[in-house]
Amino acid sequence: MSATPDRSITAPEAARTADGLPGHVAFIMDGNGRWAQARGLPRTEGHRHGLEALRRTVRHAVRLGLGYMTIYSFSSENWRRPETEVSFLMGLLRRFLQRDLSEIHNANVRIRVIGQREDLDSSILKLLTDAEALTRENSGMTLVVAFNYGARDEITRAIRRLAQEVASGELSPEAISEDALNASLDTAGIPDPDLIIRTSGERRLSNFLMWQAAYSELYFSPVLWPDFDREAFDAALDDYCGRDRRFGGLTAKAL
Ligand code: IPE
Ligand code: IPE
Ligand code: MG
């Protein structure tokens, strides 16, 4: 093949900080239920301690100077859980947004929410949009909260939006490019995650950032989310720093 294909290619870029740390770390915070069950406690206790782990992790990410941190807090499939657990998780998000927002705001952190908003309870939706509005001008780390989020749902909604623009004549089919799709996703403007950390030993994405994870480094920690601490976070970052990201090309050494 001699000619470069005539299509728009979004080159995945590693948003690295100066010291080689990832610019964007995304977390699949898993293992709350197992943490509680191992202690003979109700699953909800695991979620409560999981919130503590989240607080610790956000603080550490801010200290490290990460540009973006994404947390998978409730998936579009988590509605399949018993109603009592779902409502506990909703309450926990409410508590997080009410109690922690001032600390987050004072730390110059900007909140972005990704996921389906239409079916959400109006009071939760208001808390989420208020948190985004309050922190919009903050210039420190961006905390991306994936709530009622599923990658298939996100991609489907983005394609529907583009299809509507084509149907109304605003967009030609030829203008549908990787950039156009990127700009229609919930994550528009957010760089792809450099590192995705999943706790609890499970090795799957569970419908998380499937488009954006094309070139993400994956790290699976055996630690259950409520036990996730600075040491476990640093172990993941150390591992990441030793990786060779090629994005389909060659390393500098091989050229
Ligand atoms: C992650 O922990 C929290 C959410 C999915 C909201 P789990 O509740 O999935 O815990 P396990 O996987 O059952 O241990
Ligand atoms: C993924 O964990 C969702 C969140 C962490 C919010 P799950 O526990 O729901 O994933 P599966 O069901 O084990 O794949
Ligand atoms: Mg789980």
Coordinates of C-alpha atoms and ligand atoms in Angstrom, one line a residue:
M1 CA 0.0 0.0 0.0
S2 CA 1.6 3.3 -1.1
A3 CA -1.0 6.0 -0.5
T4 CA -2.1 7.0 3.0
P5 CA -5.8 6.2 3.3
D6 CA -7.9 9.3 2.9
R7 CA -9.8 9.2 6.2
S8 CA -9.5 11.1 9.4
I9 CA -7.5 9.2 12.0
T10 CA -7.4 10.3 15.6
A11 CA -3.9 9.5 16.7
P12 CA -4.1 8.2 20.2
E13 CA -1.8 10.2 22.3
A14 CA -0.4 9.4 25.6
A15 CA -1.2 12.3 27.9
R16 CA 1.8 11.7 30.0
T17 CA 3.0 14.0 32.7
A18 CA 6.6 15.0 32.9
D19 CA 7.6 12.2 35.2
G20 CA 6.2 9.5 33.0
L21 CA 3.0 9.1 35.0
P22 CA -0.2 8.5 33.1
G23 CA -2.2 11.7 32.4
H24 CA -5.5 9.9 32.7
V25 CA -6.2 6.9 35.0
A26 CA -9.6 5.2 35.0
F27 CA -10.8 2.9 37.7
I28 CA -13.2 0.0 37.7
M29 CA -13.8 0.0 41.4
D30 CA -14.8 -3.6 42.0
G31 CA -15.0 -6.0 44.9
N32 CA -17.1 -4.2 47.4
G33 CA -19.6 -7.0 47.8
R34 CA -16.8 -9.7 48.3
W35 CA -15.0 -7.5 50.8
A36 CA -18.2 -7.4 52.9
Q37 CA -19.1 -11.0 52.4
A38 CA -15.6 -12.0 53.6
R39 CA -16.4 -10.3 56.9
G40 CA -19.9 -11.6 57.3
L41 CA -21.3 -8.1 56.6
P42 CA -24.1 -7.0 54.2
R43 CA -22.8 -6.0 50.7
T44 CA -23.8 -2.4 51.5
E45 CA -21.1 -2.2 54.1
G46 CA -18.6 -3.0 51.3
H47 CA -20.0 0.0 49.3
R48 CA -19.7 2.2 52.4
H49 CA -16.0 1.3 52.8
G50 CA -15.6 1.6 49.0
L51 CA -16.5 5.3 49.4
E52 CA -13.6 5.7 51.8
A53 CA -11.3 4.1 49.3
L54 CA -12.6 6.5 46.6
R55 CA -11.8 9.5 48.9
R56 CA -8.3 8.2 49.5
T57 CA -7.7 7.6 45.8
V58 CA -9.0 11.0 44.7
R59 CA -6.7 12.7 47.2
H60 CA -3.7 10.7 46.1
A61 CA -4.5 11.4 42.4
V62 CA -4.6 15.2 43.2
R63 CA -1.3 15.0 45.1
L64 CA 0.3 13.2 42.1
G65 CA -0.9 15.9 39.8
L66 CA -2.9 13.6 37.4
G67 CA -4.8 15.5 34.8
Y68 CA -7.8 13.1 34.6
M69 CA -9.2 10.4 36.8
T70 CA -12.3 8.5 35.8
I71 CA -14.4 6.3 38.2
Y72 CA -16.9 3.7 37.2
S73 CA -19.4 4.2 39.9
F74 CA -22.6 2.6 38.5
S75 CA -23.0 0.8 35.2
S76 CA -26.0 0.6 33.0
E77 CA -26.2 -3.0 33.9
N78 CA -26.1 -2.5 37.7
W79 CA -29.8 -1.9 37.7
R80 CA -30.1 -5.7 37.6
R81 CA -29.1 -5.8 41.3
P82 CA -31.7 -6.1 44.1
E83 CA -33.6 -2.8 44.6
T84 CA -32.2 -2.4 48.1
E85 CA -28.6 -2.4 46.8
V86 CA -29.4 -0.1 44.0
S87 CA -31.0 2.5 46.3
F88 CA -28.1 2.2 48.7
L89 CA -25.7 3.0 45.8
M90 CA -27.9 6.0 44.8
G91 CA -27.8 7.2 48.4
L92 CA -24.0 6.8 48.4
L93 CA -23.6 8.9 45.3
R94 CA -25.9 11.5 46.8
R95 CA -23.7 11.5 50.0
F96 CA -20.5 11.8 48.0
L97 CA -21.8 14.8 46.0
Q98 CA -23.2 16.5 49.1
R99 CA -20.4 15.9 51.6
D100 CA -17.3 15.8 49.4
L101 CA -18.1 18.5 46.9
S102 CA -16.6 21.4 48.8
E103 CA -13.3 19.5 49.4
I104 CA -13.3 18.6 45.7
H105 CA -14.0 22.2 44.7
N106 CA -11.3 23.6 47.1
A107 CA -8.8 21.2 45.5
N108 CA -9.5 22.9 42.2
V109 CA -10.9 19.6 40.8
R110 CA -13.4 19.8 37.9
I111 CA -16.2 17.2 37.8
R112 CA -17.6 15.8 34.5
V113 CA -20.3 13.2 34.5
I114 CA -20.6 10.6 31.7
G115 CA -23.5 8.1 31.2
Q116 CA -27.2 8.1 30.4
R117 CA -29.0 11.0 32.1
E118 CA -32.5 10.6 30.8
D119 CA -33.8 7.9 33.2
L120 CA -32.2 9.3 36.3
D121 CA -34.1 10.4 39.4
S122 CA -34.5 14.2 39.0
S123 CA -32.9 15.0 42.4
I124 CA -29.8 12.9 41.6
L125 CA -29.6 14.5 38.1
K126 CA -29.7 17.9 39.8
L127 CA -26.9 17.0 42.2
L128 CA -24.8 15.8 39.2
T129 CA -25.4 18.9 37.0
D130 CA -24.9 21.3 40.0
A131 CA -21.5 19.6 40.8
E132 CA -20.5 20.1 37.1
A133 CA -21.6 23.7 37.1
L134 CA -19.9 24.6 40.4
T135 CA -16.6 23.1 39.3
R136 CA -16.7 24.0 35.6
E137 CA -14.0 26.7 35.8
N138 CA -11.6 24.6 38.0
S139 CA -8.2 24.1 36.3
G140 CA -6.8 21.2 38.4
M141 CA -7.6 17.5 37.9
T142 CA -10.8 16.5 36.1
L143 CA -12.7 13.8 37.9
V144 CA -14.9 12.0 35.4
V145 CA -17.8 10.2 37.1
A146 CA -19.2 7.4 35.1
F147 CA -22.7 7.0 36.5
N148 CA -25.5 5.0 34.8
Y149 CA -22.8 4.5 32.2
G150 CA -22.3 1.7 29.6
A151 CA -20.0 2.0 26.7
R152 CA -22.5 0.3 24.3
D153 CA -25.2 2.7 25.4
E154 CA -22.8 5.7 25.0
I155 CA -21.7 4.6 21.5
T156 CA -25.4 3.9 20.5
R157 CA -26.5 7.4 21.7
A158 CA -23.6 9.0 19.8
I159 CA -24.4 7.2 16.6
R160 CA -28.1 8.1 16.9
R161 CA -27.1 11.8 17.3
L162 CA -24.9 11.7 14.2
A163 CA -27.7 9.9 12.3
Q164 CA -30.1 12.6 13.2
E165 CA -27.7 15.2 11.9
V166 CA -27.3 13.3 8.6
A167 CA -31.1 13.0 8.4
S168 CA -31.6 16.7 8.9
G169 CA -28.9 17.5 6.3
E170 CA -26.5 19.1 8.8
L171 CA -23.9 16.4 8.2
S172 CA -22.9 14.4 5.2
P173 CA -22.2 10.6 5.7
E174 CA -18.7 11.3 4.5
A175 CA -18.1 13.6 7.4
I176 CA -18.6 10.8 9.9
S177 CA -15.1 10.3 11.1
E178 CA -13.4 9.1 14.2
D179 CA -13.1 12.7 15.3
A180 CA -16.8 13.2 14.7
L181 CA -17.7 10.1 16.7
N182 CA -15.3 11.2 19.5
A183 CA -17.0 14.6 19.7
S184 CA -20.4 12.9 20.0
L185 CA -19.5 10.6 22.9
D186 CA -20.1 11.6 26.5
T187 CA -16.3 11.8 26.9
A188 CA -16.0 14.6 24.2
G189 CA -12.9 16.6 24.9
I190 CA -11.5 14.2 27.5
P191 CA -8.3 12.4 26.5
D192 CA -8.4 8.6 26.3
P193 CA -7.4 6.8 29.5
D194 CA -3.7 5.9 29.5
L195 CA -4.2 3.4 32.3
I196 CA -7.3 1.4 33.4
I197 CA -7.1 -0.2 36.8
R198 CA -9.6 -2.8 37.8
T199 CA -9.6 -4.1 41.3
S200 CA -10.7 -7.4 42.8
G201 CA -8.9 -9.7 40.3
E202 CA -11.6 -9.7 37.6
R203 CA -10.2 -9.3 34.2
R204 CA -12.8 -7.7 32.0
L205 CA -14.0 -4.2 31.0
S206 CA -17.7 -4.8 31.9
N207 CA -18.9 -2.3 29.3
F208 CA -16.5 0.5 30.5
L209 CA -15.0 3.0 28.0
M210 CA -14.8 0.4 25.2
W211 CA -14.1 2.9 22.4
Q212 CA -11.7 5.0 24.5
A213 CA -9.8 2.0 25.8
A214 CA -8.4 1.0 22.4
Y215 CA -4.8 1.7 23.4
S216 CA -5.2 2.0 27.2
E217 CA -2.8 -0.1 29.4
L218 CA -4.8 -2.4 31.5
Y219 CA -3.8 -3.3 35.1
F220 CA -5.6 -5.9 37.2
S221 CA -5.1 -5.6 40.9
P222 CA -6.1 -8.4 43.3
V223 CA -6.9 -5.9 46.0
L224 CA -10.7 -5.5 46.7
W225 CA -11.8 -1.9 46.2
P226 CA -12.5 -1.1 49.9
D227 CA -8.8 -2.0 50.6
F228 CA -7.4 0.0 47.7
D229 CA -4.8 2.4 49.1
R230 CA -1.9 4.5 48.2
E231 CA 0.4 1.5 48.0
A232 CA -1.9 -0.4 45.6
F233 CA -2.2 2.7 43.5
D234 CA 1.5 3.3 43.4
A235 CA 2.1 -0.4 42.4
A236 CA -0.2 0.1 39.4
L237 CA 1.6 3.3 38.4
D238 CA 5.0 1.7 38.8
D239 CA 3.8 -1.1 36.5
Y240 CA 2.5 1.4 34.0
C241 CA 5.8 3.3 33.9
G242 CA 7.6 0.1 32.8
R243 CA 5.2 -0.5 29.9
D244 CA 6.1 0.1 26.3
R245 CA 3.3 1.9 24.5
R246 CA 3.5 1.5 20.7
F247 CA 0.1 2.5 19.4
G248 CA 0.6 0.1 16.5
G249 CA 4.0 1.7 15.6
L250 CA 7.5 0.9 16.8
T251 CA 9.3 1.9 19.9
A252 CA 12.0 4.5 19.5
K253 CA 14.6 1.8 20.2
A254 CA 13.5 -0.2 17.2
L255 CA 13.6 2.6 14.7
Ligands
IPE1 C1 -18.2 -2.7 42.8 O1 -18.3 -3.7 43.7 C2 -19.3 -1.6 43.1 C3 -20.3 -1.5 42.0 C4 -20.4 -2.3 41.0 C5 -21.2 -0.4 42.2 P1 -19.3 -4.9 43.6 O2 -20.6 -4.6 44.2 O3 -19.4 -5.3 42.1 O4 -18.6 -6.0 44.4 P2 -18.5 -7.6 44.0 O5 -17.9 -7.6 42.6 O6 -19.8 -8.1 44.1 O7 -17.5 -8.1 45.0
IPE2 C1 -18.4 -3.0 37.0 O1 -18.4 -3.9 38.0 C2 -19.2 -1.8 37.3 C3 -18.7 -0.9 38.3 C4 -17.5 -1.1 39.0 C5 -19.5 0.2 38.6 P1 -19.5 -5.1 38.1 O2 -19.2 -5.8 39.3 O3 -20.8 -4.6 37.8 O4 -19.1 -6.0 36.8 P2 -19.3 -7.5 36.5 O5 -20.8 -7.8 36.6 O6 -18.6 -8.4 37.5 O7 -18.8 -7.8 35.1
MG3 MG -18.4 -6.6 40.9

